[in-house]
XYZ file of C-alpha atoms in Angstrom:
618
model
C 0.000 0.000 0.000
C 1.283 3.518 -0.819
C 2.242 5.671 2.172
C -0.237 8.364 1.123
C -3.047 6.092 2.403
C -1.596 5.990 5.948
C -3.849 7.497 8.657
C -1.688 6.923 11.759
C 2.084 6.924 12.333
C 3.410 5.038 15.378
C 6.967 5.262 16.804
C 8.181 2.352 19.010
C 11.407 2.078 21.072
C 12.615 -0.178 23.882
C 15.442 1.348 25.958
C 17.360 -0.094 28.927
C 20.211 1.081 31.109
C 23.654 -0.541 30.865
C 22.790 -2.764 33.858
C 19.667 -4.065 32.110
C 17.088 -2.072 34.100
C 14.460 -0.240 32.015
C 14.952 3.493 31.430
C 12.241 5.558 33.134
C 11.235 9.243 33.128
C 13.666 10.240 30.353
C 12.406 12.834 27.853
C 13.411 12.091 24.264
C 12.895 13.872 20.948
C 11.807 12.234 17.689
C 13.524 13.968 14.750
C 13.494 13.609 10.955
C 15.998 14.742 8.291
C 14.790 17.581 6.047
C 16.193 16.606 2.643
C 16.147 20.192 1.358
C 18.025 21.900 4.178
C 19.763 18.711 5.367
C 18.852 19.699 8.915
C 17.260 17.549 11.597
C 13.771 18.865 12.436
C 12.073 18.086 15.726
C 8.889 16.095 15.232
C 7.656 15.327 18.738
C 8.757 15.168 22.394
C 7.820 12.144 24.506
C 8.925 10.219 27.641
C 10.399 6.777 28.273
C 8.136 4.864 30.704
C 9.355 1.538 32.114
C 11.819 1.164 29.247
C 9.191 1.753 26.529
C 8.343 4.625 24.200
C 5.201 4.523 22.078
C 4.169 7.684 20.249
C 1.310 8.222 17.795
C 0.813 10.927 15.151
C -2.313 11.220 13.019
C -1.822 12.339 9.420
C -4.795 14.649 9.896
C -2.817 16.651 12.480
C -2.332 20.361 11.759
C 0.532 20.832 14.245
C 3.194 23.111 12.761
C 6.090 20.736 13.550
C 4.236 17.700 12.197
C 2.755 19.003 8.914
C 6.027 18.978 6.834
C 6.723 15.387 7.915
C 3.162 14.286 7.079
C 3.438 15.988 3.664
C 6.555 13.905 2.944
C 4.702 10.729 3.926
C 1.779 11.666 1.664
C 4.234 11.979 -1.257
C 5.295 8.397 -0.573
C 8.654 9.562 0.799
C 9.834 8.344 4.228
C 12.798 10.456 5.468
C 15.458 9.371 7.953
C 14.165 9.320 11.540
C 16.131 9.222 14.810
C 15.661 9.584 18.586
C 17.876 11.757 20.808
C 17.635 12.741 24.507
C 16.391 16.274 25.165
C 19.011 16.573 27.910
C 22.567 15.190 27.391
C 23.207 11.877 29.141
C 27.002 11.808 28.803
C 27.664 15.563 28.374
C 29.124 14.908 24.918
C 30.229 17.780 22.699
C 28.153 16.390 19.812
C 24.538 15.240 19.499
C 23.916 12.066 21.520
C 22.069 9.628 19.250
C 19.966 7.036 21.131
C 18.670 5.115 18.116
C 18.345 5.409 14.321
C 15.301 3.924 12.611
C 15.543 0.108 12.600
C 12.672 -0.895 10.287
C 9.128 0.090 9.333
C 5.986 -1.576 8.032
C 2.328 -0.858 7.430
C -0.598 -2.631 9.072
C -4.369 -2.308 9.234
C -5.272 -1.360 12.818
C -8.918 -0.763 13.724
C -9.777 -0.439 10.026
C -7.213 2.363 9.553
C -3.920 1.974 7.719
C -1.032 2.637 10.119
C 2.701 3.130 9.531
C 4.780 1.580 12.336
C 8.372 2.902 12.650
C 10.440 0.769 15.024
C 13.774 1.670 16.616
C 14.248 -1.834 18.105
C 15.377 -2.841 21.614
C 18.502 -0.986 22.794
C 20.796 -0.631 25.824
C 22.594 2.572 26.884
C 26.397 2.399 26.868
C 28.041 2.320 30.294
C 29.373 5.760 31.134
C 32.739 4.204 31.955
C 32.976 3.102 28.296
C 31.960 6.478 26.812
C 32.746 8.018 24.381
C 31.358 5.428 22.046
C 31.503 5.409 18.274
C 31.530 9.027 16.991
C 30.497 9.625 13.371
C 32.519 12.578 12.069
C 31.792 15.644 14.194
C 28.002 15.471 14.122
C 26.820 12.882 16.640
C 27.767 9.977 18.917
C 25.855 6.694 19.197
C 25.209 6.153 22.912
C 23.292 2.864 22.777
C 23.757 -0.678 21.500
C 21.439 -3.277 20.032
C 22.935 -5.912 22.370
C 22.768 -6.077 26.167
C 26.180 -5.199 27.707
C 25.783 -8.019 30.237
C 25.134 -10.518 27.449
C 28.028 -9.144 25.407
C 30.427 -9.445 28.380
C 29.181 -12.968 29.079
C 29.879 -14.128 25.554
C 33.193 -12.284 25.352
C 34.278 -14.014 28.598
C 33.140 -17.336 27.182
C 35.080 -16.676 23.975
C 38.216 -15.835 26.014
C 37.803 -19.013 28.100
C 37.358 -21.172 25.000
C 40.368 -19.534 23.336
C 42.548 -20.365 26.355
C 41.186 -23.921 26.553
C 41.827 -24.394 22.840
C 45.434 -23.244 23.291
C 45.866 -25.853 26.050
C 44.316 -28.537 23.842
C 46.568 -27.550 20.956
C 49.622 -27.880 23.235
C 48.350 -31.322 24.300
C 47.883 -32.329 20.659
C 51.401 -31.161 19.794
C 52.803 -33.194 22.711
C 50.846 -36.291 21.642
C 51.965 -35.838 18.046
C 55.602 -35.652 19.208
C 55.131 -38.850 21.228
C 53.517 -40.569 18.234
C 56.447 -39.510 16.047
C 58.926 -40.917 18.615
C 56.975 -44.205 18.824
C 56.825 -44.387 15.035
C 60.601 -43.866 14.827
C 61.158 -46.622 17.428
C 58.752 -48.903 15.576
C 60.513 -48.245 12.245
C 63.922 -49.020 13.869
C 62.614 -52.328 15.215
C 61.225 -53.187 11.795
C 64.597 -52.368 10.229
C 66.465 -54.511 12.802
C 64.013 -57.381 12.280
C 64.531 -57.141 8.522
C 68.320 -57.326 9.005
C 67.908 -60.390 11.282
C 65.626 -62.070 8.749
C 68.172 -61.374 6.018
C 70.978 -62.847 8.178
C 68.891 -65.939 8.928
C 68.265 -66.404 5.208
C 71.995 -66.127 4.481
C 72.834 -68.636 7.280
C 70.113 -71.008 6.090
C 71.530 -70.929 2.563
C 75.055 -71.486 3.892
C 73.793 -74.346 6.126
C 72.095 -75.902 3.141
C 75.417 -75.758 1.234
C 77.299 -77.289 4.190
C 74.747 -80.098 4.527
C 75.152 -80.855 0.830
C 78.930 -80.998 1.317
C 78.522 -83.325 4.335
C 76.279 -85.614 2.326
C 78.896 -85.768 -0.408
C 81.656 -86.540 2.137
C 79.517 -89.232 3.814
C 79.038 -90.861 0.413
C 82.802 -90.678 -0.192
C 83.504 -92.240 3.239
C 81.058 -95.029 2.458
C 82.740 -95.593 -0.924
C 86.235 -95.673 0.662
C 85.043 -98.047 3.402
C 83.669 -100.402 0.753
C 86.927 -100.157 -1.240
C 88.977 -100.928 1.908
C 86.765 -103.907 2.703
C 87.198 -105.141 -0.879
C 90.974 -104.701 -0.628
C 91.029 -106.537 2.717
C 89.183 -109.423 1.120
C 91.537 -109.404 -1.843
C 94.588 -109.392 0.492
C 93.125 -112.291 2.382
C 92.675 -114.120 -0.934
C 96.226 -113.374 -1.943
C 97.585 -114.457 1.456
C 95.661 -117.697 1.117
C 97.103 -118.196 -2.310
C 100.633 -117.510 -0.968
C 100.124 -120.044 1.801
C 98.972 -122.598 -0.797
C 101.994 -121.873 -2.953
C 104.299 -122.215 0.009
C 102.686 -125.530 0.760
C 103.049 -126.610 -2.824
C 106.711 -127.183 -3.380
C 106.083 -127.643 -7.054
C 105.445 -123.868 -7.515
C 108.488 -121.834 -8.280
C 109.849 -119.003 -6.235
C 109.108 -116.398 -8.929
C 105.375 -116.943 -8.609
C 105.639 -116.658 -4.867
C 107.584 -113.433 -5.203
C 104.991 -112.017 -7.614
C 102.143 -112.768 -5.278
C 104.090 -111.345 -2.355
C 104.649 -108.089 -4.293
C 100.985 -107.860 -5.139
C 100.076 -108.285 -1.482
C 102.525 -105.505 -0.553
C 101.091 -103.231 -3.199
C 97.563 -103.886 -2.024
C 98.685 -103.262 1.554
C 100.212 -99.890 0.570
C 97.056 -98.925 -1.287
C 94.985 -99.998 1.681
C 97.115 -97.848 4.009
C 96.726 -94.879 1.673
C 92.953 -95.285 1.605
C 92.856 -95.529 5.394
C 94.767 -92.221 5.698
C 92.400 -90.608 3.207
C 89.441 -91.928 5.206
C 90.888 -90.462 8.426
C 91.344 -87.094 6.694
C 87.786 -87.130 5.333
C 86.401 -87.966 8.796
C 88.445 -85.106 10.311
C 87.014 -82.639 7.721
C 83.571 -84.014 8.368
C 84.002 -83.391 12.098
C 85.080 -79.746 11.482
C 82.125 -79.088 9.167
C 79.787 -80.662 11.667
C 81.104 -78.236 14.304
C 80.519 -75.265 11.922
C 76.994 -76.473 11.207
C 76.204 -76.746 14.918
C 77.499 -73.148 15.385
C 75.378 -71.940 12.489
C 72.309 -73.641 13.947
C 73.040 -71.936 17.282
C 73.326 -68.553 15.479
C 70.034 -69.150 13.656
C 68.348 -70.015 16.952
C 69.757 -66.795 18.496
C 68.553 -64.716 15.517
C 65.100 -66.299 15.738
C 64.986 -65.425 19.434
C 65.969 -61.796 18.591
C 63.197 -61.616 15.972
C 60.705 -62.997 18.493
C 61.799 -60.348 21.029
C 61.530 -57.643 18.374
C 57.999 -58.752 17.426
C 57.052 -58.623 21.103
C 58.508 -55.091 21.351
C 56.682 -54.088 18.175
C 53.402 -55.331 19.637
C 54.075 -53.263 22.770
C 54.845 -50.182 20.648
C 51.722 -50.821 18.547
C 49.651 -51.166 21.715
C 51.113 -47.913 23.099
C 50.459 -46.248 19.748
C 46.834 -47.381 19.890
C 46.487 -45.936 23.408
C 48.024 -42.623 22.285
C 45.774 -42.521 19.216
C 42.730 -43.215 21.404
C 43.757 -40.376 23.698
C 44.275 -38.156 20.650
C 40.782 -39.014 19.380
C 39.346 -38.016 22.768
C 41.178 -34.691 22.537
C 39.918 -34.191 18.984
C 36.342 -34.887 20.096
C 36.776 -32.219 22.781
C 38.104 -29.840 20.113
C 35.053 -30.518 17.936
C 32.793 -29.707 20.899
C 34.742 -26.502 21.515
C 34.536 -25.590 17.829
C 30.746 -26.055 17.963
C 30.657 -23.773 20.990
C 32.826 -21.255 19.148
C 30.459 -21.416 16.174
C 27.604 -20.541 18.509
C 29.665 -17.707 19.978
C 30.512 -16.497 16.457
C 26.798 -16.262 15.721
C 26.383 -14.099 18.809
C 29.413 -12.070 17.747
C 27.599 -11.394 14.468
C 24.694 -10.133 16.525
C 27.070 -7.832 18.412
C 27.997 -6.212 15.081
C 24.367 -5.224 14.356
C 24.812 -1.801 15.964
C 27.768 -0.974 13.746
C 25.913 -2.235 10.657
C 22.901 -0.078 11.570
C 25.157 2.945 11.968
C 26.796 2.270 8.600
C 23.333 1.919 7.004
C 22.310 5.266 8.497
C 25.476 6.923 7.199
C 24.862 5.387 3.761
C 21.423 7.031 3.795
C 23.052 10.335 4.798
C 25.457 9.944 1.894
C 22.555 9.216 -0.474
C 20.753 12.359 0.714
C 23.911 14.407 0.141
C 24.337 12.879 -3.320
C 20.793 13.918 -4.300
C 21.396 17.442 -3.026
C 24.592 17.701 -5.054
C 22.674 16.771 -8.226
C 20.130 19.520 -7.462
C 23.004 21.968 -6.959
C 24.561 20.996 -10.289
C 21.234 21.646 -12.032
C 20.828 25.028 -10.291
C 24.444 25.923 -11.100
C 23.699 25.250 -14.772
C 20.589 27.413 -14.465
C 22.690 30.191 -12.893
C 25.131 30.053 -15.812
C 22.228 30.484 -18.268
C 20.938 33.464 -16.273
C 24.398 35.013 -16.298
C 24.332 34.823 -20.104
C 20.961 36.627 -20.013
C 22.482 39.222 -17.658
C 25.329 39.825 -20.114
C 22.835 40.324 -22.933
C 20.861 42.792 -20.791
C 24.066 44.656 -19.971
C 24.701 45.073 -23.694
C 21.161 46.404 -24.115
C 21.722 48.841 -21.227
C 24.902 50.090 -22.875
C 23.087 50.572 -26.149
C 20.270 52.447 -24.385
C 22.751 54.682 -22.581
C 24.331 55.555 -25.919
C 20.891 56.269 -27.301
C 20.113 58.491 -24.297
C 23.369 60.396 -24.763
C 22.629 60.929 -28.413
C 19.076 62.055 -27.556
C 20.381 64.581 -25.057
C 22.683 66.048 -27.722
C 19.760 66.425 -30.112
C 17.281 67.672 -27.445
C 17.900 71.360 -28.207
C 16.915 71.009 -31.858
C 14.454 68.134 -31.618
C 12.076 68.572 -28.663
C 9.493 66.241 -30.138
C 12.134 63.553 -30.663
C 13.377 64.000 -27.088
C 9.878 63.421 -25.730
C 9.626 60.191 -27.721
C 13.053 59.088 -26.567
C 12.184 59.924 -22.944
C 9.099 57.729 -23.075
C 11.139 54.935 -24.681
C 13.855 55.403 -22.045
C 11.329 55.152 -19.198
C 9.948 51.930 -20.672
C 13.459 50.520 -21.148
C 14.461 51.530 -17.603
C 11.436 49.657 -16.248
C 12.497 46.580 -18.207
C 16.074 47.021 -16.974
C 14.912 47.253 -13.342
C 12.939 44.032 -13.764
C 15.944 42.287 -15.346
C 18.313 43.630 -12.675
C 15.928 42.404 -9.964
C 15.884 38.940 -11.618
C 19.688 38.979 -11.917
C 20.053 40.027 -8.267
C 17.732 37.181 -7.216
C 19.761 34.711 -9.279
C 23.039 36.027 -7.833
C 21.602 35.742 -4.319
C 20.401 32.213 -5.085
C 23.848 31.393 -6.497
C 25.552 32.725 -3.327
C 23.175 30.666 -1.174
C 23.842 27.553 -3.274
C 27.611 28.185 -3.180
C 27.473 28.392 0.620
C 25.330 25.269 0.723
C 27.794 23.444 -1.566
C 30.636 24.330 0.820
C 28.614 23.090 3.801
C 27.677 19.879 1.985
C 31.279 19.259 0.907
C 32.473 19.744 4.497
C 29.746 17.454 5.845
C 30.423 14.890 3.114
C 34.134 14.938 3.975
C 33.348 14.354 7.682
C 30.917 11.556 6.876
C 33.373 9.950 4.444
C 35.979 9.605 7.189
C 33.857 7.045 8.995
C 32.238 5.333 6.016
C 34.187 2.525 4.361
C 33.930 3.075 0.583
C 32.279 0.020 -0.911
C 34.772 -1.268 -3.482
C 33.002 -4.545 -4.149
C 32.195 -5.288 -7.818
C 28.640 -4.205 -8.706
C 26.660 -5.889 -11.538
C 26.599 -3.451 -14.436
C 22.798 -3.738 -14.707
C 22.413 -2.712 -11.047
C 24.994 0.060 -11.504
C 23.084 1.535 -14.458
C 19.723 1.129 -12.677
C 21.068 3.026 -9.640
C 22.215 5.900 -11.860
C 18.825 6.109 -13.587
C 17.064 5.897 -10.202
C 19.140 8.808 -8.842
C 18.297 10.874 -11.942
C 14.582 10.068 -11.498
C 14.734 11.233 -7.861
C 16.505 14.455 -8.879
C 13.882 15.101 -11.565
C 11.037 14.462 -9.122
C 12.460 17.013 -6.640
C 13.223 19.702 -9.250
C 10.696 22.573 -9.124
C 12.675 25.141 -11.170
C 12.261 26.409 -14.683
C 14.740 23.877 -16.053
C 14.616 20.110 -16.117
C 17.044 17.229 -16.563
C 16.965 15.823 -20.099
C 19.341 13.595 -22.023
C 22.510 12.933 -19.969
C 25.852 11.453 -21.128
C 28.215 9.932 -18.569
C 31.813 8.758 -18.991
C 33.147 6.725 -16.082
C 36.627 5.280 -15.490
C 36.286 1.893 -13.771
C 37.439 -1.742 -13.632
C 35.254 -4.194 -15.597
C 35.228 -7.854 -14.489
C 33.224 -11.002 -15.257
C 32.522 -13.671 -12.611
C 32.224 -17.458 -13.023
C 28.465 -17.150 -13.710
C 29.074 -14.765 -16.609
C 27.796 -11.645 -14.795
C 29.619 -8.472 -15.895
C 30.412 -6.147 -12.967
C 32.074 -2.765 -12.480
C 34.277 -1.746 -9.550
C 34.588 1.902 -8.511
C 37.525 3.381 -6.600
C 37.566 5.835 -3.720
C 39.891 8.853 -3.693
C 42.377 6.995 -1.476
C 42.389 3.685 -3.390
C 42.619 5.490 -6.764
C 46.061 6.859 -5.881
C 48.842 4.973 -7.634
C 46.440 3.081 -9.986
C 47.543 2.963 -13.611
C 44.680 4.607 -15.538
C 45.690 2.657 -18.647
C 44.557 -0.538 -16.867
C 41.018 0.857 -16.384
C 38.087 0.826 -18.810
C 36.003 3.832 -19.832
C 32.224 3.280 -19.784
C 29.899 5.638 -21.659
C 26.228 5.876 -20.667
C 23.552 7.861 -22.510
C 20.552 8.313 -20.232
C 17.630 9.340 -22.466
C 14.206 10.150 -21.083
C 11.817 7.260 -21.701
C 8.323 8.523 -22.384
C 6.826 5.378 -20.926
C 3.120 5.184 -21.455
C 1.834 2.362 -19.307
C -1.378 1.333 -17.747
C -2.235 1.412 -14.090
C -0.331 -1.561 -12.601
C -3.167 -2.447 -10.257
C -1.981 -4.063 -7.023
C 1.509 -4.394 -5.551
C 2.818 -7.953 -6.188
C 4.114 -10.267 -3.443
C 7.889 -9.665 -3.408
C 8.862 -11.783 -0.372
C 11.454 -14.550 -0.892
C 13.058 -13.111 -4.068
C 16.501 -11.704 -4.900
C 16.963 -8.030 -5.757
C 17.297 -8.851 -9.481
C 14.025 -10.777 -9.502
C 12.188 -8.069 -7.508
C 13.451 -5.333 -9.822
C 12.294 -7.327 -12.876
C 8.818 -7.922 -11.380
C 8.330 -4.242 -10.468
C 9.679 -3.014 -13.810
C 7.196 -5.216 -15.669
C 4.355 -3.464 -13.788
C 5.688 0.098 -14.110
C 6.806 0.322 -10.474
C 10.152 1.446 -8.975
C 12.308 -0.301 -6.346
C 13.797 1.232 -3.180
C 16.118 -1.556 -1.964
C 17.281 -1.721 1.681
C 19.729 -4.330 3.046
C 19.470 -5.354 6.700
C 21.269 -8.016 8.766
C 19.009 -11.051 9.220
C 20.728 -14.438 9.735
C 17.401 -16.315 9.735
C 16.802 -15.473 6.039
C 19.141 -16.615 3.203
C 21.621 -13.945 2.155
C 20.247 -11.592 -0.532
C 16.625 -12.767 -0.165
C 13.774 -10.332 0.542
C 11.831 -10.743 3.802
C 9.786 -7.529 4.131
C 8.116 -5.043 1.784
C 6.226 -1.769 2.011
C 3.510 -1.350 0.804
C 2.277 -4.871 1.444
C 1.238 -7.279 -1.327
C -2.157 -6.733 -3.053
C -2.151 -3.037 -2.091
C -3.430 -0.693 -4.853
C -0.560 1.106 -6.602
C -0.112 3.828 -9.212
C 2.315 4.029 -12.114
C 5.939 4.789 -11.013
C 5.151 4.220 -7.310
C 8.259 3.560 -5.183
C 8.141 0.149 -3.449
C 10.498 -0.396 -0.484
C 11.857 -3.965 -0.139
C 14.197 -5.117 2.657
C 16.761 -7.817 1.735
C 18.758 -10.043 4.089
C 22.489 -9.379 4.447
C 24.977 -11.756 6.151
C 28.302 -10.459 7.452
């Protein structure tokens, strides 16, 4: 619903002392910002009762202080509103600001449309902590949107958790060092076990070779034993033959000698084989001793490996215990991180006051920007009037010459002098009118020049405490904002001149994000220093008046739950304009709208301004 249909305007504020007790019997003033003079005008005086302020103004009121504000509301324009104490609380040298406007909405109360302006629930800053945040040299915010007791409680909790986390981190580092030491010990045992296993393999291979040699020597001993037995049998045969020959006298001595030589030869060979057998047995005994030593070494190595495996199991068991302890510590850390997440959410809430102040200063800056556009238009008008003044000055000079010439001819041409006198009187009347107009323009120019100086000084003070927003802005939104500012300037212009076709050239950075959206990034005076202008792009905009002939849009659509782009598209399709406001609201997805004014299904006219509040995180 348009604001011009509002019948009642309600102002609501909750205010508490720093100790949490409600503020009582404090007189406060409700003020609004006059966009023409940029001065705060007093709207109404009221009292805080039991921590609550509720004030009502009817749009039918004829009170002198209220009428200008009501006229703004009836033109569908809600100015900035604030609450200050009538008497200083902290004796500050600047205006003590209790609360800026938090939000507003319209509602049907007792069959009358009402505009509710809320300043939220606030707590005065402890005097020991004053001065608080001072914006430039104009005012100081003396209240907070968060209870000091609650803030101190959460800050103490954050400090406690930070200290506990440091202790846990030290414990984790100690456990990690112990784990590294156990891992090093474990790796050394594994390396030693591998060396023992390698040695056992080498000894086993050597033992296998020795056993093969022993088997060969045993076979050789068996062969030699069989050969010796065969030789013994052959010697016995030969001895028997010798005895037979000796008994037989018929045999000759040569045969006996031959047999005797053969027996000797066999005996020598037998003795040689016996020596060889003794040597083989001696070697076999030595190798058997070596094999027994090798078996003893293998047994010792196996015992070492068994001991190492036992030690490795102990290390593994200790490692498991340390890892279990580490898991417990990590679980505690997770719990602490969850608690810190909760505290971080509260910390976000603590930043609401600063965000509100920045929003208020952004609105101040917007008001100043509009005034500067009006001044530029009036300056242009003054230049045109100065041209007219120059032309009139030329006419005056010409008339003075004509008068001089007429005076010279007056003696001889009385009739002509009378005509010239009448013409001179008429011209002088015209000149007086023109000079009066020029004087008014000069006075207006002097007033505007003084106002420009005041605005520049105020803008400089405000800029000191406002962080210039250097975030990339979608080019569509950037262009829409420019057109919207021009529309506002045109709507406020009541002079003889109007804004027409406008050409803009802007130096900026042009970027494109991963979703293909083209954005521009402006620079402040400070950040522009040292930037290579060759690296920037020049954008040219031609803003031409669109003689849009539309039909009555009917009712305001439901704009809740949409992004700014979607809302702007919906309103544009119905011939309506968007006044976007961003406000911290963690319960609504970032960038999504959660409140609108006028409400949905409210009758609307072409080019009506619809205010939509979008959620902003961080």
